[in-house]
CSV table of C-alpha atoms in Angstrom, one decimal:
chain,number,residue,atom,x,y,z
A,290,MET,CA,-53.2,154.2,21.3
A,291,SER,CA,-54.9,151.1,19.7
A,292,GLU,CA,-56.3,148.2,21.6
A,293,ARG,CA,-53.6,146.0,20.0
A,294,GLN,CA,-50.8,148.2,21.3
A,295,ASP,CA,-52.3,148.0,24.8
A,296,ARG,CA,-51.8,144.2,24.9
A,297,SER,CA,-49.0,142.8,27.1
A,298,LEU,CA,-48.0,139.4,28.3
A,299,GLY,CA,-48.5,140.6,31.9
A,300,GLN,CA,-52.3,140.5,31.2
A,301,LEU,CA,-52.4,136.8,30.3
A,302,LEU,CA,-52.4,135.3,33.7
A,303,PRO,CA,-54.9,137.8,35.4
A,304,GLU,CA,-57.2,137.4,32.4
A,305,ALA,CA,-57.0,133.6,32.6
A,306,ALA,CA,-57.6,133.7,36.4
A,307,ARG,CA,-60.8,135.6,36.1
A,308,GLY,CA,-63.7,133.2,36.3
A,309,ARG,CA,-61.5,130.1,36.7
A,310,GLY,CA,-59.6,131.1,39.9
A,311,GLU,CA,-60.0,127.7,41.6
A,312,LYS,CA,-59.1,125.7,38.4
A,313,THR,CA,-55.7,124.0,38.5
A,314,VAL,CA,-53.2,125.6,36.2
A,315,LEU,CA,-50.1,123.6,37.4
A,316,ILE,CA,-49.7,120.1,38.6
A,317,PHE,CA,-46.2,119.8,40.0
A,318,GLY,CA,-45.4,116.6,41.7
A,319,ASP,CA,-48.1,116.1,44.4
A,320,ARG,CA,-49.0,119.8,44.3
A,321,SER,CA,-52.0,121.3,42.4
A,322,ILE,CA,-51.7,125.1,42.0
A,323,SER,CA,-54.8,127.1,41.0
A,324,TYR,CA,-55.0,130.0,38.7
A,325,ALA,CA,-55.9,132.3,41.6
A,326,GLU,CA,-52.8,131.1,43.6
A,327,LEU,CA,-50.4,131.5,40.7
A,328,ASP,CA,-51.9,134.9,39.9
A,329,GLU,CA,-51.4,136.0,43.5
A,330,ARG,CA,-47.8,134.7,43.6
A,331,ALA,CA,-47.0,136.6,40.4
A,332,ARG,CA,-48.5,139.8,41.9
A,333,ARG,CA,-46.3,139.4,45.0
A,334,ALA,CA,-43.3,138.7,42.7
A,335,ALA,CA,-44.0,142.0,41.0
A,336,ALA,CA,-44.3,143.8,44.4
A,337,THR,CA,-41.0,142.2,45.4
A,338,PHE,CA,-39.2,143.5,42.4
A,339,ASP,CA,-40.7,146.9,42.9
A,340,ALA,CA,-39.5,146.9,46.5
A,341,LEU,CA,-36.0,146.1,45.3
A,342,GLY,CA,-36.1,149.3,43.2
A,343,LEU,CA,-36.5,147.7,39.8
A,344,ARG,CA,-38.2,149.9,37.2
A,345,LYS,CA,-39.6,149.4,33.8
A,346,GLY,CA,-36.9,148.2,31.4
A,347,ASP,CA,-34.6,146.8,34.0
A,348,ARG,CA,-33.4,143.2,33.5
A,349,VAL,CA,-34.2,140.3,35.7
A,350,ALA,CA,-32.1,137.1,35.2
A,351,VAL,CA,-33.8,133.8,35.9
A,352,MET,CA,-31.7,130.7,36.6
A,353,LEU,CA,-34.4,128.2,37.6
A,354,GLY,CA,-35.4,124.8,36.3
A,355,ASN,CA,-39.0,123.7,35.6
A,356,VAL,CA,-40.5,124.9,38.9
A,357,PRO,CA,-43.5,127.1,39.6
A,358,GLU,CA,-41.3,129.9,40.8
A,359,PHE,CA,-40.0,130.3,37.2
A,360,ILE,CA,-43.5,131.0,36.0
A,361,GLU,CA,-44.5,133.4,38.8
A,362,VAL,CA,-41.2,135.4,38.4
A,363,LEU,CA,-41.8,135.6,34.7
A,364,HIS,CA,-45.3,136.9,34.9
A,365,GLY,CA,-44.6,139.1,37.9
A,366,ALA,CA,-41.7,140.8,36.0
A,367,TRP,CA,-43.9,141.4,33.0
A,368,ARG,CA,-46.5,143.2,35.1
A,369,LEU,CA,-43.8,145.8,35.9
A,370,GLY,CA,-42.5,146.0,32.4
A,371,LEU,CA,-39.3,144.3,33.4
A,372,VAL,CA,-37.2,142.4,30.9
A,373,VAL,CA,-36.6,138.8,31.7
A,374,ALA,CA,-33.4,137.0,30.7
A,375,PRO,CA,-33.8,133.3,31.2
A,376,LEU,CA,-30.5,131.4,31.7
A,377,ASN,CA,-29.8,127.9,30.6
A,378,VAL,CA,-29.4,125.9,33.8
A,379,MET,CA,-26.5,123.9,32.3
A,380,LEU,CA,-24.2,126.9,31.8
A,381,THR,CA,-20.8,127.0,33.4
A,382,PRO,CA,-19.9,130.0,35.7
A,383,GLU,CA,-18.0,131.7,32.8
A,384,GLU,CA,-21.0,131.3,30.4
A,385,ALA,CA,-23.5,132.4,33.0
A,386,GLY,CA,-21.3,135.4,33.9
A,387,TYR,CA,-21.1,136.5,30.4
A,388,VAL,CA,-24.9,136.5,30.0
A,389,LEU,CA,-25.5,138.3,33.3
A,390,ALA,CA,-23.0,141.0,32.4
A,391,ASP,CA,-24.1,141.4,28.8
A,392,ALA,CA,-27.8,141.7,29.9
A,393,ASP,CA,-26.7,144.1,32.7
A,394,ALA,CA,-29.0,142.2,35.0
A,395,ARG,CA,-30.0,144.1,38.1
A,396,THR,CA,-31.5,141.1,39.9
A,397,ALA,CA,-31.2,137.3,39.5
A,398,VAL,CA,-33.6,134.7,40.9
A,399,VAL,CA,-31.6,131.5,41.3
A,400,ASP,CA,-32.2,127.9,42.4
A,401,PRO,CA,-30.1,127.0,45.5
A,402,ALA,CA,-28.3,124.2,43.5
A,403,LEU,CA,-27.3,126.8,40.9
A,404,LEU,CA,-26.2,129.5,43.3
A,405,PRO,CA,-22.5,128.6,43.2
A,406,THR,CA,-22.5,129.2,39.4
A,407,VAL,CA,-23.7,132.8,40.0
A,408,LEU,CA,-21.6,133.5,43.1
A,409,ALA,CA,-18.4,132.4,41.2
A,410,VAL,CA,-18.7,135.4,38.9
A,411,ARG,CA,-20.8,137.9,40.9
A,412,ASP,CA,-17.8,140.1,41.8
A,413,ARG,CA,-17.3,140.8,38.0
A,414,ILE,CA,-20.9,142.0,37.6
A,415,PRO,CA,-21.2,145.2,39.6
A,416,GLY,CA,-24.7,146.0,38.2
A,417,LEU,CA,-26.1,142.8,39.8
A,418,HIS,CA,-27.5,144.4,43.0
A,419,SER,CA,-29.8,141.6,44.2
A,420,VAL,CA,-29.7,137.8,44.2
A,421,LEU,CA,-32.8,136.0,45.3
A,422,VAL,CA,-32.5,132.4,46.2
A,423,THR,CA,-35.6,130.1,46.0
A,424,GLY,CA,-36.3,127.2,48.3
A,425,PRO,CA,-36.0,126.7,52.1
A,426,GLY,CA,-32.8,127.0,54.1
A,427,ALA,CA,-30.2,129.6,54.8
A,428,THR,CA,-28.9,131.9,52.1
A,429,ALA,CA,-25.3,132.8,51.2
A,430,PRO,CA,-23.9,136.1,52.2
A,431,GLY,CA,-25.0,138.9,49.9
A,432,THR,CA,-28.1,137.0,48.9
A,433,ARG,CA,-31.7,137.1,50.0
A,434,SER,CA,-34.4,134.4,50.4
A,435,TYR,CA,-36.9,134.7,47.6
A,436,GLU,CA,-39.7,133.5,49.9
A,437,GLU,CA,-38.9,136.0,52.7
A,438,ALA,CA,-38.8,138.8,50.2
A,439,MET,CA,-42.1,137.7,48.8
A,440,SER,CA,-43.7,137.5,52.2
A,441,ALA,CA,-42.6,141.1,53.0
A,442,ALA,CA,-43.8,142.5,49.7
A,443,GLY,CA,-46.9,144.8,49.7
A,444,GLY,CA,-48.4,146.2,46.6
A,445,HIS,CA,-46.9,147.7,43.4
A,446,PRO,CA,-47.9,150.7,41.3
A,447,PRO,CA,-49.6,150.1,37.9
A,448,VAL,CA,-47.2,150.2,35.0
A,449,GLU,CA,-48.2,150.9,31.4
A,450,VAL,CA,-46.7,148.1,29.3
A,451,THR,CA,-47.4,147.9,25.5
A,452,GLU,CA,-46.6,145.6,22.7
A,453,ASN,CA,-43.5,147.7,21.8
A,454,ASP,CA,-41.9,147.1,25.2
A,455,ILE,CA,-39.2,144.4,25.5
A,456,ALA,CA,-40.3,141.2,27.3
A,457,LEU,CA,-37.4,138.9,26.9
A,458,LEU,CA,-33.7,138.8,26.3
A,459,GLN,CA,-33.5,135.3,25.0
A,460,TYR,CA,-29.9,134.3,24.6
A,461,THR,CA,-28.9,132.1,21.7
A,462,ALA,CA,-25.5,130.7,20.9
A,463,GLY,CA,-23.4,132.9,18.7
A,464,THR,CA,-21.0,132.1,15.9
A,465,THR,CA,-18.3,132.9,18.4
A,466,ALA,CA,-18.0,132.0,22.1
A,467,ALA,CA,-20.2,135.0,22.9
A,468,PRO,CA,-23.9,134.3,23.0
A,469,LYS,CA,-26.4,136.9,21.7
A,470,GLY,CA,-29.5,138.2,23.4
A,471,ALA,CA,-32.4,138.2,21.0
A,472,VAL,CA,-34.6,141.2,21.8
A,473,LEU,CA,-38.2,139.9,21.9
A,474,THR,CA,-41.1,142.3,22.6
A,475,HIS,CA,-44.5,141.7,24.1
A,476,GLY,CA,-45.8,142.1,20.6
A,477,ASN,CA,-43.5,139.5,19.1
A,478,LEU,CA,-44.5,136.9,21.6
A,479,LEU,CA,-48.2,137.7,21.5
A,480,ALA,CA,-48.2,137.7,17.7
A,481,ASN,CA,-46.8,134.2,17.6
A,482,LEU,CA,-49.5,133.1,20.0
A,483,ASP,CA,-52.0,134.5,17.6
A,484,GLN,CA,-50.4,132.8,14.7
A,485,MET,CA,-50.3,129.4,16.4
A,486,ASP,CA,-53.9,129.9,17.6
A,487,SER,CA,-55.1,130.2,14.0
A,488,VAL,CA,-54.1,126.5,13.3
A,489,PRO,CA,-57.3,124.4,14.0
A,490,ALA,CA,-55.4,121.2,14.5
A,491,LEU,CA,-53.2,122.8,17.2
A,492,GLU,CA,-55.9,124.8,18.9
A,493,GLN,CA,-56.0,124.1,22.6
A,494,ALA,CA,-59.1,124.1,24.8
A,495,GLU,CA,-59.6,125.0,28.4
A,496,SER,CA,-60.1,121.3,29.2
A,497,ASP,CA,-56.7,120.3,27.9
A,498,VAL,CA,-54.0,118.9,30.1
A,499,VAL,CA,-50.5,119.8,28.7
A,500,LEU,CA,-47.2,118.0,29.4
A,501,LEU,CA,-44.6,120.7,30.2
A,502,VAL,CA,-41.3,118.9,30.5
A,503,LEU,CA,-39.4,121.0,27.9
A,504,PRO,CA,-37.0,123.4,29.7
A,505,LEU,CA,-38.7,126.7,30.5
A,506,PHE,CA,-35.6,128.7,29.8
A,507,HIS,CA,-36.0,127.7,26.1
A,508,ILE,CA,-38.3,129.8,23.9
A,509,TYR,CA,-40.1,126.7,22.7
A,510,ALA,CA,-41.4,125.8,26.2
A,511,LEU,CA,-41.7,129.4,27.3
A,512,ASN,CA,-44.0,130.7,24.6
A,513,VAL,CA,-45.4,127.8,22.6
A,514,VAL,CA,-46.2,125.5,25.6
A,515,LEU,CA,-46.6,127.8,28.6
A,516,GLY,CA,-47.9,130.8,26.7
A,517,ILE,CA,-50.7,128.9,24.9
A,518,THR,CA,-51.6,126.9,28.1
A,519,ILE,CA,-52.2,130.1,30.2
A,520,ARG,CA,-53.8,131.9,27.4
A,521,ARG,CA,-56.3,129.1,26.9
A,522,GLY,CA,-56.9,128.5,30.6
A,523,ALA,CA,-55.7,124.9,30.4
A,524,THR,CA,-53.7,122.8,32.9
A,525,ALA,CA,-50.0,122.0,32.6
A,526,VAL,CA,-48.3,119.0,34.2
A,527,LEU,CA,-45.0,120.7,35.1
A,528,VAL,CA,-42.0,118.2,35.1
A,529,GLU,CA,-38.6,119.2,36.5
A,530,ARG,CA,-36.5,116.6,34.7
A,531,PHE,CA,-37.2,114.5,31.6
A,532,ASP,CA,-37.3,110.7,32.2
A,533,PRO,CA,-39.0,108.7,29.5
A,534,VAL,CA,-40.6,106.1,31.8
A,535,ASP,CA,-41.8,108.6,34.4
A,536,THR,CA,-43.3,111.0,31.8
A,537,LEU,CA,-45.1,108.2,30.1
A,538,ASP,CA,-46.6,107.3,33.5
A,539,LEU,CA,-47.6,111.0,34.0
A,540,ILE,CA,-49.3,111.1,30.7
A,541,GLN,CA,-51.5,108.2,31.6
A,542,ARG,CA,-52.0,109.2,35.2
A,543,HIS,CA,-53.2,112.7,34.4
A,544,ASN,CA,-54.9,111.9,31.1
A,545,VAL,CA,-52.6,114.4,29.2
A,546,THR,CA,-54.1,115.5,26.0
A,547,VAL,CA,-51.3,117.7,24.5
A,548,VAL,CA,-47.7,116.6,24.4
A,549,PHE,CA,-44.8,118.9,23.3
A,550,GLY,CA,-41.4,117.4,22.8
A,551,ALA,CA,-38.1,117.4,20.9
A,552,PRO,CA,-37.0,114.5,18.6
A,553,PRO,CA,-34.7,112.9,21.3
A,554,MET,CA,-37.7,112.7,23.7
A,555,PHE,CA,-39.9,111.0,21.2
A,556,THR,CA,-37.1,108.5,20.4
A,557,ALA,CA,-36.7,107.9,24.2
A,558,TRP,CA,-40.4,107.4,24.6
A,559,LEU,CA,-40.4,104.8,21.8
A,560,ALA,CA,-37.6,102.9,23.5
A,561,ALA,CA,-39.3,103.1,26.9
A,562,ALA,CA,-42.5,101.8,25.5
A,563,GLU,CA,-40.8,98.5,24.4
A,564,GLY,CA,-42.2,95.6,26.3
A,565,ARG,CA,-44.5,97.9,28.4
A,566,ASP,CA,-48.3,98.4,28.3
A,567,VAL,CA,-48.4,102.1,27.3
A,568,ASP,CA,-51.8,103.8,26.8
A,569,LEU,CA,-51.6,107.1,25.1
A,570,SER,CA,-55.2,107.2,24.1
A,571,SER,CA,-55.7,110.5,26.0
A,572,VAL,CA,-53.2,112.3,23.7
A,573,ARG,CA,-54.9,114.2,20.9
A,574,ILE,CA,-52.0,116.4,19.9
A,575,ALA,CA,-48.3,115.7,19.8
A,576,VAL,CA,-45.9,118.4,18.6
A,577,SER,CA,-42.2,118.2,17.9
A,578,GLY,CA,-39.8,121.1,17.5
A,579,ALA,CA,-36.3,122.4,18.3
A,580,ALA,CA,-34.6,120.0,15.9
A,581,PRO,CA,-35.4,117.9,12.8
A,582,LEU,CA,-37.6,114.9,13.5
A,583,PRO,CA,-36.4,111.8,11.7
A,584,GLY,CA,-39.1,110.3,9.4
A,585,GLN,CA,-38.7,106.9,10.9
A,586,ILE,CA,-39.5,108.2,14.4
A,587,LEU,CA,-42.7,109.8,13.1
A,588,GLU,CA,-43.8,106.6,11.4
A,589,ALA,CA,-42.8,104.4,14.4
A,590,PHE,CA,-44.7,106.6,16.9
A,591,ARG,CA,-47.8,106.5,14.8
A,592,GLU,CA,-47.7,102.8,14.2
A,593,ARG,CA,-46.7,101.6,17.6
A,594,LEU,CA,-48.3,104.2,19.9
A,595,GLY,CA,-51.2,105.4,17.7
A,596,VAL,CA,-50.1,109.1,18.0
A,597,THR,CA,-49.3,111.4,15.0
A,598,ILE,CA,-46.5,113.9,15.7
A,599,TRP,CA,-46.9,117.3,14.1
A,600,GLU,CA,-43.5,118.7,13.4
A,601,GLY,CA,-42.8,122.5,13.5
A,602,TYR,CA,-40.0,124.8,12.8
A,603,GLY,CA,-38.9,128.0,14.4
A,604,LEU,CA,-36.1,130.0,15.9
A,605,THR,CA,-35.5,132.1,19.0
A,606,GLU,CA,-35.6,135.2,16.8
A,607,THR,CA,-39.1,134.4,15.5
A,608,ALA,CA,-40.7,133.9,19.0
A,609,PRO,CA,-40.4,131.0,17.8
A,610,ALA,CA,-42.8,129.2,15.4
A,611,VAL,CA,-42.6,129.7,11.7
A,612,THR,CA,-44.1,126.5,10.1
A,613,THR,CA,-46.0,123.4,11.2
A,614,ASN,CA,-47.1,120.2,9.5
A,615,ALA,CA,-50.4,120.6,11.3
A,616,LEU,CA,-51.6,123.1,8.7
A,617,GLY,CA,-51.9,120.3,6.1
A,618,GLU,CA,-53.9,117.2,5.8
A,619,GLU,CA,-51.0,114.9,6.6
A,620,ALA,CA,-47.8,115.0,8.7
A,621,LYS,CA,-45.2,114.6,5.9
A,622,ALA,CA,-42.1,112.7,7.0
A,623,ASP,CA,-39.0,114.9,7.2
A,624,SER,CA,-40.9,118.0,6.5
A,625,ILE,CA,-41.2,121.1,8.7
A,626,GLY,CA,-44.7,121.7,7.1
A,627,LEU,CA,-46.5,124.8,5.9
A,628,VAL,CA,-46.0,128.5,6.8
A,629,LEU,CA,-48.1,129.8,9.7
A,630,PRO,CA,-50.8,132.3,8.9
A,631,GLY,CA,-49.5,135.8,9.5
A,632,VAL,CA,-45.9,134.8,8.7
A,633,ASP,CA,-44.2,135.4,5.3
A,634,VAL,CA,-41.4,133.1,4.1
A,635,ARG,CA,-39.1,133.4,1.0
A,636,LEU,CA,-36.4,131.0,-0.2
A,637,VAL,CA,-33.5,132.9,-1.7
A,638,ASP,CA,-30.2,132.2,-3.4
A,639,GLU,CA,-26.8,133.6,-2.4
A,640,HIS,CA,-27.7,136.9,-4.1
A,641,GLY,CA,-30.9,137.3,-2.3
A,642,ASP,CA,-33.1,136.5,-5.3
A,643,ASP,CA,-36.0,134.1,-5.0
A,644,VAL,CA,-35.1,130.6,-6.2
A,645,GLU,CA,-37.0,128.6,-8.8
A,646,ASP,CA,-39.8,126.3,-7.7
A,647,GLY,CA,-38.4,123.1,-6.1
A,648,ASP,CA,-34.9,124.6,-5.8
A,649,PRO,CA,-33.3,125.0,-2.3
A,650,GLY,CA,-32.7,128.4,-0.9
A,651,GLU,CA,-32.1,130.1,2.4
A,652,ILE,CA,-35.3,130.7,4.5
A,653,LEU,CA,-36.1,134.3,5.0
A,654,VAL,CA,-38.9,135.2,7.5
A,655,ARG,CA,-41.0,138.3,7.9
A,656,GLY,CA,-43.9,138.9,10.3
A,657,PRO,CA,-44.9,140.6,13.6
A,658,ASN,CA,-43.3,137.7,15.5
A,659,VAL,CA,-39.8,138.5,14.1
A,660,PHE,CA,-37.5,140.2,16.6
A,661,GLY,CA,-35.9,143.6,16.0
A,662,GLY,CA,-32.3,142.6,16.6
A,663,TYR,CA,-29.7,141.5,19.1
A,664,TRP,CA,-29.1,143.3,22.4
A,665,ASN,CA,-26.3,145.9,22.0
A,666,ARG,CA,-25.1,144.3,18.7
A,667,PRO,CA,-26.1,146.7,15.9
A,668,GLU,CA,-23.8,145.3,13.3
A,669,GLU,CA,-24.9,141.7,13.8
A,670,SER,CA,-28.5,142.8,13.9
A,671,ASN,CA,-28.2,144.6,10.6
A,672,GLY,CA,-26.3,141.6,9.1
A,673,SER,CA,-29.2,139.3,10.1
A,674,PHE,CA,-31.7,141.0,7.8
A,675,LEU,CA,-32.1,141.4,4.1
A,676,GLY,CA,-34.2,144.5,4.1
A,677,GLU,CA,-37.2,143.6,6.3
A,678,TRP,CA,-36.6,139.9,6.0
A,679,PHE,CA,-34.8,137.9,8.7
A,680,ARG,CA,-32.1,135.6,7.4
A,681,THR,CA,-32.4,132.2,9.3
A,682,GLY,CA,-29.3,130.6,7.8
A,683,ASP,CA,-31.3,127.5,7.2
A,684,VAL,CA,-31.7,126.1,3.6
A,685,ALA,CA,-34.9,124.4,2.5
A,686,TYR,CA,-36.9,123.6,-0.6
A,687,ARG,CA,-40.6,123.6,-1.1
A,688,ASP,CA,-42.5,120.7,-2.7
A,689,GLU,CA,-45.5,120.9,-5.0
A,690,ASP,CA,-47.9,121.0,-2.0
A,691,GLY,CA,-46.1,123.9,-0.4
A,692,TYR,CA,-44.4,121.8,2.3
A,693,LEU,CA,-40.9,122.9,3.3
A,694,PHE,CA,-38.0,120.5,3.8
A,695,ILE,CA,-34.8,121.5,5.5
A,696,VAL,CA,-31.7,120.4,3.5
A,697,ASP,CA,-28.8,122.2,5.1
A,698,ARG,CA,-27.8,124.6,7.8
A,699,LYS,CA,-25.6,127.4,6.4
A,700,LYS,CA,-24.2,128.3,9.8
A,701,ASP,CA,-23.0,124.7,10.6
A,702,LEU,CA,-25.2,124.7,13.7
A,703,ILE,CA,-25.3,121.5,15.8
A,704,ILE,CA,-28.5,120.8,17.6
A,705,VAL,CA,-28.0,118.6,20.7
A,706,SER,CA,-31.3,117.6,22.4
A,707,GLY,CA,-32.9,120.8,20.9
A,708,PHE,CA,-30.1,123.1,22.2
A,709,ASN,CA,-27.9,125.1,19.7
A,710,VAL,CA,-24.2,124.5,19.6
A,711,PHE,CA,-22.0,126.4,17.2
A,712,PRO,CA,-18.7,124.7,16.2
A,713,LYS,CA,-16.5,127.7,16.7
A,714,GLU,CA,-17.6,128.1,20.3
A,715,VAL,CA,-16.3,124.6,21.1
A,716,GLU,CA,-13.2,125.0,18.8
A,717,ASP,CA,-12.2,128.2,20.6
A,718,VAL,CA,-12.1,126.3,23.9
A,719,ILE,CA,-10.2,123.3,22.5
A,720,ALA,CA,-7.7,125.7,20.9
A,721,GLN,CA,-6.7,127.0,24.3
A,722,HIS,CA,-5.3,123.6,25.2
A,723,PRO,CA,-1.5,124.0,25.1
A,724,LYS,CA,-0.9,120.8,23.2
A,725,VAL,CA,-3.4,121.6,20.4
A,726,ALA,CA,-2.3,123.0,17.1
A,727,GLU,CA,-5.7,123.2,15.4
A,728,CYS,CA,-9.1,121.6,15.5
A,729,ALA,CA,-12.5,121.3,13.9
A,730,VAL,CA,-15.9,120.5,15.4
A,731,VAL,CA,-18.8,118.9,13.5
A,732,GLY,CA,-22.2,117.4,14.4
A,733,VAL,CA,-22.7,113.6,14.2
A,734,PRO,CA,-25.9,111.6,14.5
A,735,ASP,CA,-26.8,110.4,17.9
A,736,GLU,CA,-29.8,108.1,18.7
A,737,ARG,CA,-30.4,109.7,22.1
A,738,THR,CA,-29.8,113.4,21.5
A,739,GLY,CA,-30.4,113.7,17.7
A,740,GLU,CA,-26.9,115.1,17.2
A,741,ALA,CA,-23.7,115.1,19.2
A,742,VAL,CA,-20.5,117.1,19.1
A,743,LYS,CA,-17.4,115.5,17.6
A,744,ALA,CA,-14.0,117.2,17.7
A,745,LEU,CA,-11.1,116.4,15.3
A,746,VAL,CA,-7.9,117.6,16.8
A,747,VAL,CA,-4.4,118.0,15.4
A,748,LEU,CA,-1.8,118.1,18.2
A,749,ALA,CA,1.2,120.4,18.1
A,750,ALA,CA,4.5,119.1,17.0
A,751,ASP,CA,6.2,116.7,19.5
A,752,GLU,CA,3.2,116.8,21.8
A,753,SER,CA,1.1,113.8,22.9
A,754,ALA,CA,-2.3,113.8,24.5
A,755,THR,CA,-5.3,111.5,24.9
A,756,GLU,CA,-8.8,112.0,23.6
A,757,GLU,CA,-10.0,112.0,27.2
A,758,GLU,CA,-7.6,114.8,28.1
A,759,ILE,CA,-9.1,117.0,25.4
A,760,ALA,CA,-12.6,116.1,26.5
A,761,GLU,CA,-11.9,116.9,30.1
A,762,HIS,CA,-10.4,120.2,29.1
A,763,CYS,CA,-13.8,121.1,27.5
A,764,ARG,CA,-15.8,120.1,30.5
A,765,GLY,CA,-14.2,122.9,32.5
A,766,SER,CA,-15.4,125.7,30.2
A,767,LEU,CA,-18.5,124.4,28.4
A,768,ALA,CA,-22.0,123.4,29.3
A,769,ARG,CA,-22.4,119.6,29.2
A,770,PHE,CA,-24.4,119.5,26.0
A,771,LYS,CA,-21.7,121.5,24.2
A,772,CYS,CA,-18.9,119.2,25.1
A,773,PRO,CA,-17.6,116.7,22.6
A,774,THR,CA,-18.8,113.2,23.1
A,775,GLU,CA,-16.2,112.0,20.7
A,776,VAL,CA,-12.6,113.3,20.2
A,777,GLU,CA,-10.5,112.0,17.3
A,778,LEU,CA,-6.8,112.8,17.0
A,779,VAL,CA,-5.9,113.3,13.3
A,780,ALA,CA,-2.7,114.2,11.4
A,781,SER,CA,-4.3,117.0,9.5
A,782,LEU,CA,-7.6,118.7,8.6
A,783,PRO,CA,-9.1,119.0,5.0
A,784,LYS,CA,-8.9,122.6,3.9
A,785,HIS,CA,-9.9,124.9,1.1
A,786,VAL,CA,-7.2,126.7,-0.9
A,787,THR,CA,-7.9,129.7,1.2
A,788,GLY,CA,-7.0,127.8,4.3
A,789,LYS,CA,-10.5,127.5,5.7
A,790,VAL,CA,-11.3,124.1,7.1
A,791,LEU,CA,-13.8,122.1,5.0
A,792,ARG,CA,-16.3,121.2,7.6
A,793,ARG,CA,-18.6,119.6,5.0
A,794,ALA,CA,-15.8,117.2,4.0
A,795,LEU,CA,-15.4,116.2,7.6
A,796,ARG,CA,-19.2,115.4,7.9
A,797,ASP,CA,-19.0,113.5,4.6
A,798,VAL,CA,-16.2,111.3,5.9
A,799,ASP,CA,-18.3,110.5,9.0
A,800,ALA,CA,-21.3,109.7,6.9
A,801,GLU,CA,-19.2,107.4,4.7
A,802,ALA,CA,-17.8,105.7,7.8
A,803,GLU,CA,-21.2,105.2,9.3
A,804,ALA,CA,-22.5,103.7,6.0
C-alpha cells in the first residue's frame, strides 16, 4: 500500500497537535481551545462512538451549528473510519427525517435546540439507535447526554482508514424534493486540500487567524476553511451566527488575517461599514465562494475597505474547489478565475464536444477531488458523468487569459445565501396546496441573500387565496431559505409547445420589470 493511500482525514488533527499542543486552534466566544484539548476531545468522541457499537463505515449524523463539538465529532468519527453526514440546521423535521433515513444513520449528535426536529421523525428511522444531545441539562427520553457519554468513554481500537474509504455523505439539494448524498472519500477531500495548498496567494501559515463563520455543515466551511486551518496549524475564530457588525469587530479584535465568506456576507459587511471606523488592515486574504460575487461588490470592497476578494468556484461533488481568481495576477470582476492545479476542466456543447475558444459550454470536471457518485443512486450517479468527466450543469466561457465566467445554470439552480434551492423542490410543495392549479419558481436578485425564491402561482378555477396563504403553506414543509419571499398570483404561465413551463421567460419578465 502506498504512502498516499495510507493518508486519512483522521490524521490531520493529531499531526497538527504534535509540537503545538498548547497553541490555540479555536477561539469560541470567550473560550480558547488548544490543539491538545481539541485532539483529546476528538479521541474521546471516537471512544464514545466505539462504545456505542459503531464500526467502520457506519454513518453518524451531525446536526450542530458552529460549535466546537461539531469539529471534535467530525474528527473523532474519522479516526474510526465512520462516515459523517452533516445536516443543515435549518431543515424541517420532514427534510431532516429524509436525510437520516436515506443515510441509514446509526447515531445522531444533536444540538438541544434542534432535538425536536429529530424526535419528530425518529419513530420512522428504526436504524437510528442512538441520539446524543450536546450541552448541559436533562435529555429527552430515548436520548443520551453527549458529555456524559464522553466522560464515560475509555479508549478505542486502532482502525485502518485509507483514502478510498468514505469520509462524508454531503447532502445536496436534488432536482426533486429528495436531496442526494454526495459520497466523498478521504482521498477526495485531501486531494482538494492539496490542490488549494498549491496556490501561493491562498497559502496559509501557522501564524494565520481565520474567520470561521460560514456554516460547518456546508462543504465550503468544512473542507476549505476548517480543513486548511487544521492542516496548517493555524487558529480559527469560530462564530456561531453571522452578524456583520459583530464579525467586523471580531476581525479587528483578534487581528484576523484570512476571511472566507459568501457574496451576501461581503455585501452585508460593506453596509455595516458605512459611517463606522472599520480597520481591516490585518486581513491579507479574503475569499468568496458558494455563489457568484457581483463585480460591484468586489470593486467596492477593494476601494472602501482596502481588501481584494478572490472569488472561487466549486461544488459539493468536487470537495469543493475547482477554480480561483487567486491563481492570476488580478481578481477579475465577475470571473470565477483559473482552474486549480491538479484539476482538469472542459467546456462542452450539448453533444459533449469541446466548444470553440470564447464560446460558452457546460463545465465538466475531472480530478482526484471529484466524487464517485451519489449514495444509493446508481442511475443519477451514472447520468452525472460523461465518461470520467463530472457534469456540473453550469455553463461558462473562457476569455483570452484563461479566466472562466459563469453565464448560466442549466439546472435552474437558485442560490440563497450560498445554499442551493432547486425550483422543483419548492414547486412540489406549493402544488400540494388544494387551491393551486399550477406554479413555477424562479430565482430573483436580492441585495441581502444574492438570490431569493419567487413563486408564480395559478389558482384552481373558482378558488381564491392570498399570497401570504401560499407562503405560509411553504413554511410548514421547507427550510426557511427555500421558502418564497415573493408570491405572485398569475392567470397563466408561459409554456413551450410541449407544455413545459418556460422558466427563462419568467426570469426575463422579472429582469425587464426590474430595469
